[in-house]
mmCIF file of C-alpha atoms in Angstrom:
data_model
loop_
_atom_site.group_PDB
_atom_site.id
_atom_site.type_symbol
_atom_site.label_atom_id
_atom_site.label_comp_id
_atom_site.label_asym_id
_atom_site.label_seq_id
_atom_site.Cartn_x
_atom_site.Cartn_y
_atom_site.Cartn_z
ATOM 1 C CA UNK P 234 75.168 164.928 119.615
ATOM 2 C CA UNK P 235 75.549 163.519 122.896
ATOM 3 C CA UNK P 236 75.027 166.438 124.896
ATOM 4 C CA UNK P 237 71.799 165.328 127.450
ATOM 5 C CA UNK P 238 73.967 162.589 128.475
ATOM 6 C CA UNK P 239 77.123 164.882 129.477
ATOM 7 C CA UNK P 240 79.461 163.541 126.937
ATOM 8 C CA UNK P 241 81.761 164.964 124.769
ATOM 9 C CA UNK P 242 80.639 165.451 121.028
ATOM 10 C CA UNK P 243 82.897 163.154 118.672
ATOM 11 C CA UNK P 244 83.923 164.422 115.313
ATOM 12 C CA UNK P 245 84.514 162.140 112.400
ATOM 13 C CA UNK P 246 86.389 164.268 109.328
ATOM 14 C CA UNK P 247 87.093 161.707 106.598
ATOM 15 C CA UNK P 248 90.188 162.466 104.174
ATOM 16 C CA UNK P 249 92.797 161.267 101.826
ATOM 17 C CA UNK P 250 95.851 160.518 103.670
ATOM 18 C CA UNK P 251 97.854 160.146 100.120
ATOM 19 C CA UNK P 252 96.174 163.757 99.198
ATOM 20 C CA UNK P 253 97.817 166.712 100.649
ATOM 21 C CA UNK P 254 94.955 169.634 99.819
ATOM 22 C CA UNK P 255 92.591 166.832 101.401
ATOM 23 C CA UNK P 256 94.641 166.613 104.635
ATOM 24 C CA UNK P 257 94.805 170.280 104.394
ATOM 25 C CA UNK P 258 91.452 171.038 104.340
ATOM 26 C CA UNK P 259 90.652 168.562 107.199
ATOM 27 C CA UNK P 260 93.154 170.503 109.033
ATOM 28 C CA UNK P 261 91.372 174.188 108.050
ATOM 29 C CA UNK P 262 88.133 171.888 109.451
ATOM 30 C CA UNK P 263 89.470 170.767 112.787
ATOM 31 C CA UNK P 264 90.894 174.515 113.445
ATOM 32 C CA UNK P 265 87.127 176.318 112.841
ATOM 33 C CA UNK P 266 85.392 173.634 115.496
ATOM 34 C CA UNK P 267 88.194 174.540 117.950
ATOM 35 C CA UNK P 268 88.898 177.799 117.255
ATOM 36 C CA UNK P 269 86.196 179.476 120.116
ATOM 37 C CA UNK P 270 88.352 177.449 122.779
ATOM 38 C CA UNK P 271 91.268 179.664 122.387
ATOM 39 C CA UNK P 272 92.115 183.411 123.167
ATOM 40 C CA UNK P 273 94.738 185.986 122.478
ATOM 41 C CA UNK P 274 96.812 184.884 125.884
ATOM 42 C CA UNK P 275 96.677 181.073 125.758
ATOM 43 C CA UNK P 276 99.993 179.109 125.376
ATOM 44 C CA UNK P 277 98.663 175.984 124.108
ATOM 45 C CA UNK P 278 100.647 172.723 123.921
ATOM 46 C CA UNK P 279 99.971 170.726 120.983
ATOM 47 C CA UNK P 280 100.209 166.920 121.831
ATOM 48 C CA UNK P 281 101.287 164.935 118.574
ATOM 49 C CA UNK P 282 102.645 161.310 118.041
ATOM 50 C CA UNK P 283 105.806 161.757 116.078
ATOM 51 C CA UNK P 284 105.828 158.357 114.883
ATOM 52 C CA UNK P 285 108.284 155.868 115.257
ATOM 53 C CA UNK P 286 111.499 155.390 112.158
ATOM 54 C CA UNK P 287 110.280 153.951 109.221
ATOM 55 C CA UNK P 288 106.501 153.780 110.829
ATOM 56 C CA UNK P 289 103.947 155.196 108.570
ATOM 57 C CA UNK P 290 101.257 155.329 110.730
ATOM 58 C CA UNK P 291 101.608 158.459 112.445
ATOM 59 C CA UNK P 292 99.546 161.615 111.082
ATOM 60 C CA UNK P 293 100.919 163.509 108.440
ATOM 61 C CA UNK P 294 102.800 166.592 109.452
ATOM 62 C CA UNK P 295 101.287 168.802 106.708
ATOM 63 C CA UNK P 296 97.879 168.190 109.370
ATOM 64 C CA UNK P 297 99.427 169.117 111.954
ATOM 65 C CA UNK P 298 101.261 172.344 110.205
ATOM 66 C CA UNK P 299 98.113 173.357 109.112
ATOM 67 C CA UNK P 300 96.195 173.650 112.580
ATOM 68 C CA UNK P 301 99.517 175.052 113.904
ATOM 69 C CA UNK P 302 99.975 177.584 111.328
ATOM 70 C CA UNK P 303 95.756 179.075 111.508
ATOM 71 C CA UNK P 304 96.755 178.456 115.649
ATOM 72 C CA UNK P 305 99.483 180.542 115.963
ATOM 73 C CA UNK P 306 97.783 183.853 113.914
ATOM 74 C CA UNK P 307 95.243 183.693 117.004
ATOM 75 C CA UNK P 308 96.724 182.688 120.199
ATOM 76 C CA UNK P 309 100.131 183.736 122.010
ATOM 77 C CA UNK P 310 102.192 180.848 121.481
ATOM 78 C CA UNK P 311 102.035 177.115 120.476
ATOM 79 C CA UNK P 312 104.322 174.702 120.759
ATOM 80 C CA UNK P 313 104.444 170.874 119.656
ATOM 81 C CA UNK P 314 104.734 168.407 122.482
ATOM 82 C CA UNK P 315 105.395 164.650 123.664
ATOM 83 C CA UNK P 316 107.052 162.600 126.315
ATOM 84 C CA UNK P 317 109.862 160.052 126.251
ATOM 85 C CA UNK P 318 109.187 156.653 125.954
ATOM 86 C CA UNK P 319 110.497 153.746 128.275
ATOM 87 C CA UNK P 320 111.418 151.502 125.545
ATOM 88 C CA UNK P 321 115.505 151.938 123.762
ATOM 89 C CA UNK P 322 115.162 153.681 120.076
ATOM 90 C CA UNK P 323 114.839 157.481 118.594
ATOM 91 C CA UNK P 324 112.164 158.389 121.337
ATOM 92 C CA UNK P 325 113.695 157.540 125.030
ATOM 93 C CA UNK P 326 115.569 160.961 125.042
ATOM 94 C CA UNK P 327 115.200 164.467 124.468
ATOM 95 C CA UNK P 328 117.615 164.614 122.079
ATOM 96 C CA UNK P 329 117.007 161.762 119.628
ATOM 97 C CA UNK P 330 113.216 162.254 119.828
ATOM 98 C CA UNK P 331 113.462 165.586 118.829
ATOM 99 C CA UNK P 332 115.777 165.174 115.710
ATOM 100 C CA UNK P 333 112.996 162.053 114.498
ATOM 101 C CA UNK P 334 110.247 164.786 115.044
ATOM 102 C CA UNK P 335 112.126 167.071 112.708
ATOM 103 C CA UNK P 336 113.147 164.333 110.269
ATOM 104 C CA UNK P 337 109.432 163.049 110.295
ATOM 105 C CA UNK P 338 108.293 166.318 109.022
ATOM 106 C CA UNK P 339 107.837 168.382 111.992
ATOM 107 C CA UNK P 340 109.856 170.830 111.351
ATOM 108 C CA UNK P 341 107.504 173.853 111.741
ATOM 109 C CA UNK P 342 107.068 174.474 115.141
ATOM 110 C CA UNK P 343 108.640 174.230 118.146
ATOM 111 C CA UNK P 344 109.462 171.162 119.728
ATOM 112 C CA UNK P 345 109.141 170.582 123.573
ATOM 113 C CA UNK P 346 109.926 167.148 125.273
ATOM 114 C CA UNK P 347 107.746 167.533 128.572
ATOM 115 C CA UNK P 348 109.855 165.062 130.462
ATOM 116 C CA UNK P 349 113.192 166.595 129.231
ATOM 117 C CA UNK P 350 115.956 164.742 127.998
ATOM 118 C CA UNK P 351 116.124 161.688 130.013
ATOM 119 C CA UNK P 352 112.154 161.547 131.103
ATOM 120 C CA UNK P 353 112.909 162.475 134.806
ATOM 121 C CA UNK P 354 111.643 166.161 134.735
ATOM 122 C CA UNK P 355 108.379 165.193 136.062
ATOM 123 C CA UNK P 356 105.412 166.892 138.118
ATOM 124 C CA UNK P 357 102.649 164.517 140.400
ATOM 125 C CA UNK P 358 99.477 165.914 139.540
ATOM 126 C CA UNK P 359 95.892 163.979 141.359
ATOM 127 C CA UNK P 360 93.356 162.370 139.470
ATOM 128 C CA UNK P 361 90.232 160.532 139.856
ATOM 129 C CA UNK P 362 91.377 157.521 137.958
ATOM 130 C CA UNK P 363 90.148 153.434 138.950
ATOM 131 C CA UNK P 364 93.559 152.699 138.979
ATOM 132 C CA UNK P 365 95.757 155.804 140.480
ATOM 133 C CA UNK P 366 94.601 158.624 142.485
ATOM 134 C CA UNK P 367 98.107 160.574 141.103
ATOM 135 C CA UNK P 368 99.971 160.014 138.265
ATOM 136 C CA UNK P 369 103.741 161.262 136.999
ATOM 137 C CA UNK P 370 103.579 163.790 133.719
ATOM 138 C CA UNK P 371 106.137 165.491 131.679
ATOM 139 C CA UNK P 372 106.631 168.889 133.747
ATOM 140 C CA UNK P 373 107.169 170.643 130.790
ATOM 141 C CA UNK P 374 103.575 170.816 130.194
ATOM 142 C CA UNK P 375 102.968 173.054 133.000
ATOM 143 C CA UNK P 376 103.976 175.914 130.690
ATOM 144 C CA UNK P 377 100.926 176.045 128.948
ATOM 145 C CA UNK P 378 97.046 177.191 130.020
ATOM 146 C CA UNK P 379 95.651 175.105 127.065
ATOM 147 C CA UNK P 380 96.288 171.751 125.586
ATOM 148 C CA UNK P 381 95.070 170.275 121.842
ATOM 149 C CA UNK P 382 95.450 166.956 121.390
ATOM 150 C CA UNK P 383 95.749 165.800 117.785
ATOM 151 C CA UNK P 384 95.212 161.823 117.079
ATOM 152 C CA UNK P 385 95.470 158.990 115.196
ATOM 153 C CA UNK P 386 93.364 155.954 115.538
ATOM 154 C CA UNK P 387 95.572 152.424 116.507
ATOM 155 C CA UNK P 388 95.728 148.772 118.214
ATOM 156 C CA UNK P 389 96.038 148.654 121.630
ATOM 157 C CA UNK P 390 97.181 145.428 123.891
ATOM 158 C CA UNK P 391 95.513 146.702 126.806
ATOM 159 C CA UNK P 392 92.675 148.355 125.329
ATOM 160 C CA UNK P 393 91.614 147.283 122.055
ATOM 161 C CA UNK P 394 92.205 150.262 120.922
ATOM 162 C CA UNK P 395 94.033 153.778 121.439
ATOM 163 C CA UNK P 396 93.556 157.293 120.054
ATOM 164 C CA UNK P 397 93.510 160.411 122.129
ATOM 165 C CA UNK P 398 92.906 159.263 125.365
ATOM 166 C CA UNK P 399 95.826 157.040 125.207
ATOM 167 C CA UNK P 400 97.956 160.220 123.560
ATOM 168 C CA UNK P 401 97.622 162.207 126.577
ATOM 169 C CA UNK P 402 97.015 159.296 129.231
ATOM 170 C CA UNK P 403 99.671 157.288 128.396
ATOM 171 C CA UNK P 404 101.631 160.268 125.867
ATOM 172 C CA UNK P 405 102.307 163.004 128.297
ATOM 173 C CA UNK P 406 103.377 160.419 131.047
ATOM 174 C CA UNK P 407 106.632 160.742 132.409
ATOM 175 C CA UNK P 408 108.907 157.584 132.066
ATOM 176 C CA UNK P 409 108.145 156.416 135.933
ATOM 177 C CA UNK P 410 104.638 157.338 134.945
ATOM 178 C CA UNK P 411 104.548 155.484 132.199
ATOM 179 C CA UNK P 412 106.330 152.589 134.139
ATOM 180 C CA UNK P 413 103.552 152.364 136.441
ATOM 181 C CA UNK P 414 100.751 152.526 134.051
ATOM 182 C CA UNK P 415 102.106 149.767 132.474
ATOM 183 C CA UNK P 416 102.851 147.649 135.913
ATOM 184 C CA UNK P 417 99.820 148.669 136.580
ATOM 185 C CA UNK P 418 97.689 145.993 134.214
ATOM 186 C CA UNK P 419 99.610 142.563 134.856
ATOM 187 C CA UNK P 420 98.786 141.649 130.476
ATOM 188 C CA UNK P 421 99.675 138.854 129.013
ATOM 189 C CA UNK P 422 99.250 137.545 125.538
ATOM 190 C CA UNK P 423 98.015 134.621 124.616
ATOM 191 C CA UNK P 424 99.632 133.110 121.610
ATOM 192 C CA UNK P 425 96.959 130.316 120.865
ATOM 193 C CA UNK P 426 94.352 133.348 120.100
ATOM 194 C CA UNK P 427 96.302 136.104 118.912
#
């Protein structure tokens, strides 16, 4: 516990991805630490990673429809969320992103696309960041007092690695957002070391 130093405490829940009661009962787990954060009035936007076609590296939906399902007999309304991406494929519109969600599993819940259906329904909000002092998100997630964000662990170019401060960083960032984080660190790969 990293409390004295003013840091967040970091929970590890180890399960069987290929097991379904395991990923259940992490997902009764994650829902008891959390469950003092939220009251009878909160809207709270769930922020998932729907995974890409024919990817198997997002989390399983029967995680997710776990937490949601405990969620929803507590609080006033949840609602599964993400943001377009810049690139062409199932998740640079509205549209297409939602019908992946729903054919990856996520079925269960409501589905909002923050950035709406062609990524320009954006709000500015200010931050404190190195790099920006505002950044572009999805405006969609102004409907909500409360935000969960629900990860999975992956490579990163820029970082090494990405989980869920990348999700919401980088996740819930509009498509000009997302076009200036990514202008915003000039990488390049090097093919002789990677």
């Amino acid at each position: 516990v990293l409390d004295d130093l003013n840091m967040s405490v970091v929970y590890f829940l180890k399960f069987n991805q290929k097991d379904e009661k395991s990923i259940i009962q992490a997902g009764e787990k994650i829902f008891n630490i959390f469950i003092d954060f939220f009251s009878n009035n909160d809207k709270v936007a769930i922020k998932v990673h729907f995974g890409e076609r024919q990817s198997k590296t997002y989390l399983k939906p029967v995680l997710v429809k776990t937490i949601y399902e405990m969620m929803i007999q507590k609080i006033k309304e949840a609602v599964l969320v993400d943001c377009n991406v810049l690139y062409k494929g199932d998740r640079s519109t509205g549209s297409s992103h939602k019908k992946l969600a729903y054919e990856q599993g996520f079925d269960f819940a409501p589905i909002i696309i923050a950035d709406g259906e062609k990524g320009e329904e954006e709000m500015e909000i200010e931050v404190q960041g190195k790099h920006f002092k505002k950044v572009k998100i999805g405006k969609g997630i102004n409907d909500f007092n409360s935000l969960l964000a629900i990860s999975h662990f992956t490579g990163h170019g820029s970082t090494g690695f990405g989980g869920t401060i990348k999700n919401i960083g980088m996740g819930l960032g509009s498509k000009s957002g997302k076009l200036a984080m990514h202008k915003a660190f000039n990488l390049k790969i090097s093919p002789a070391v990677c």
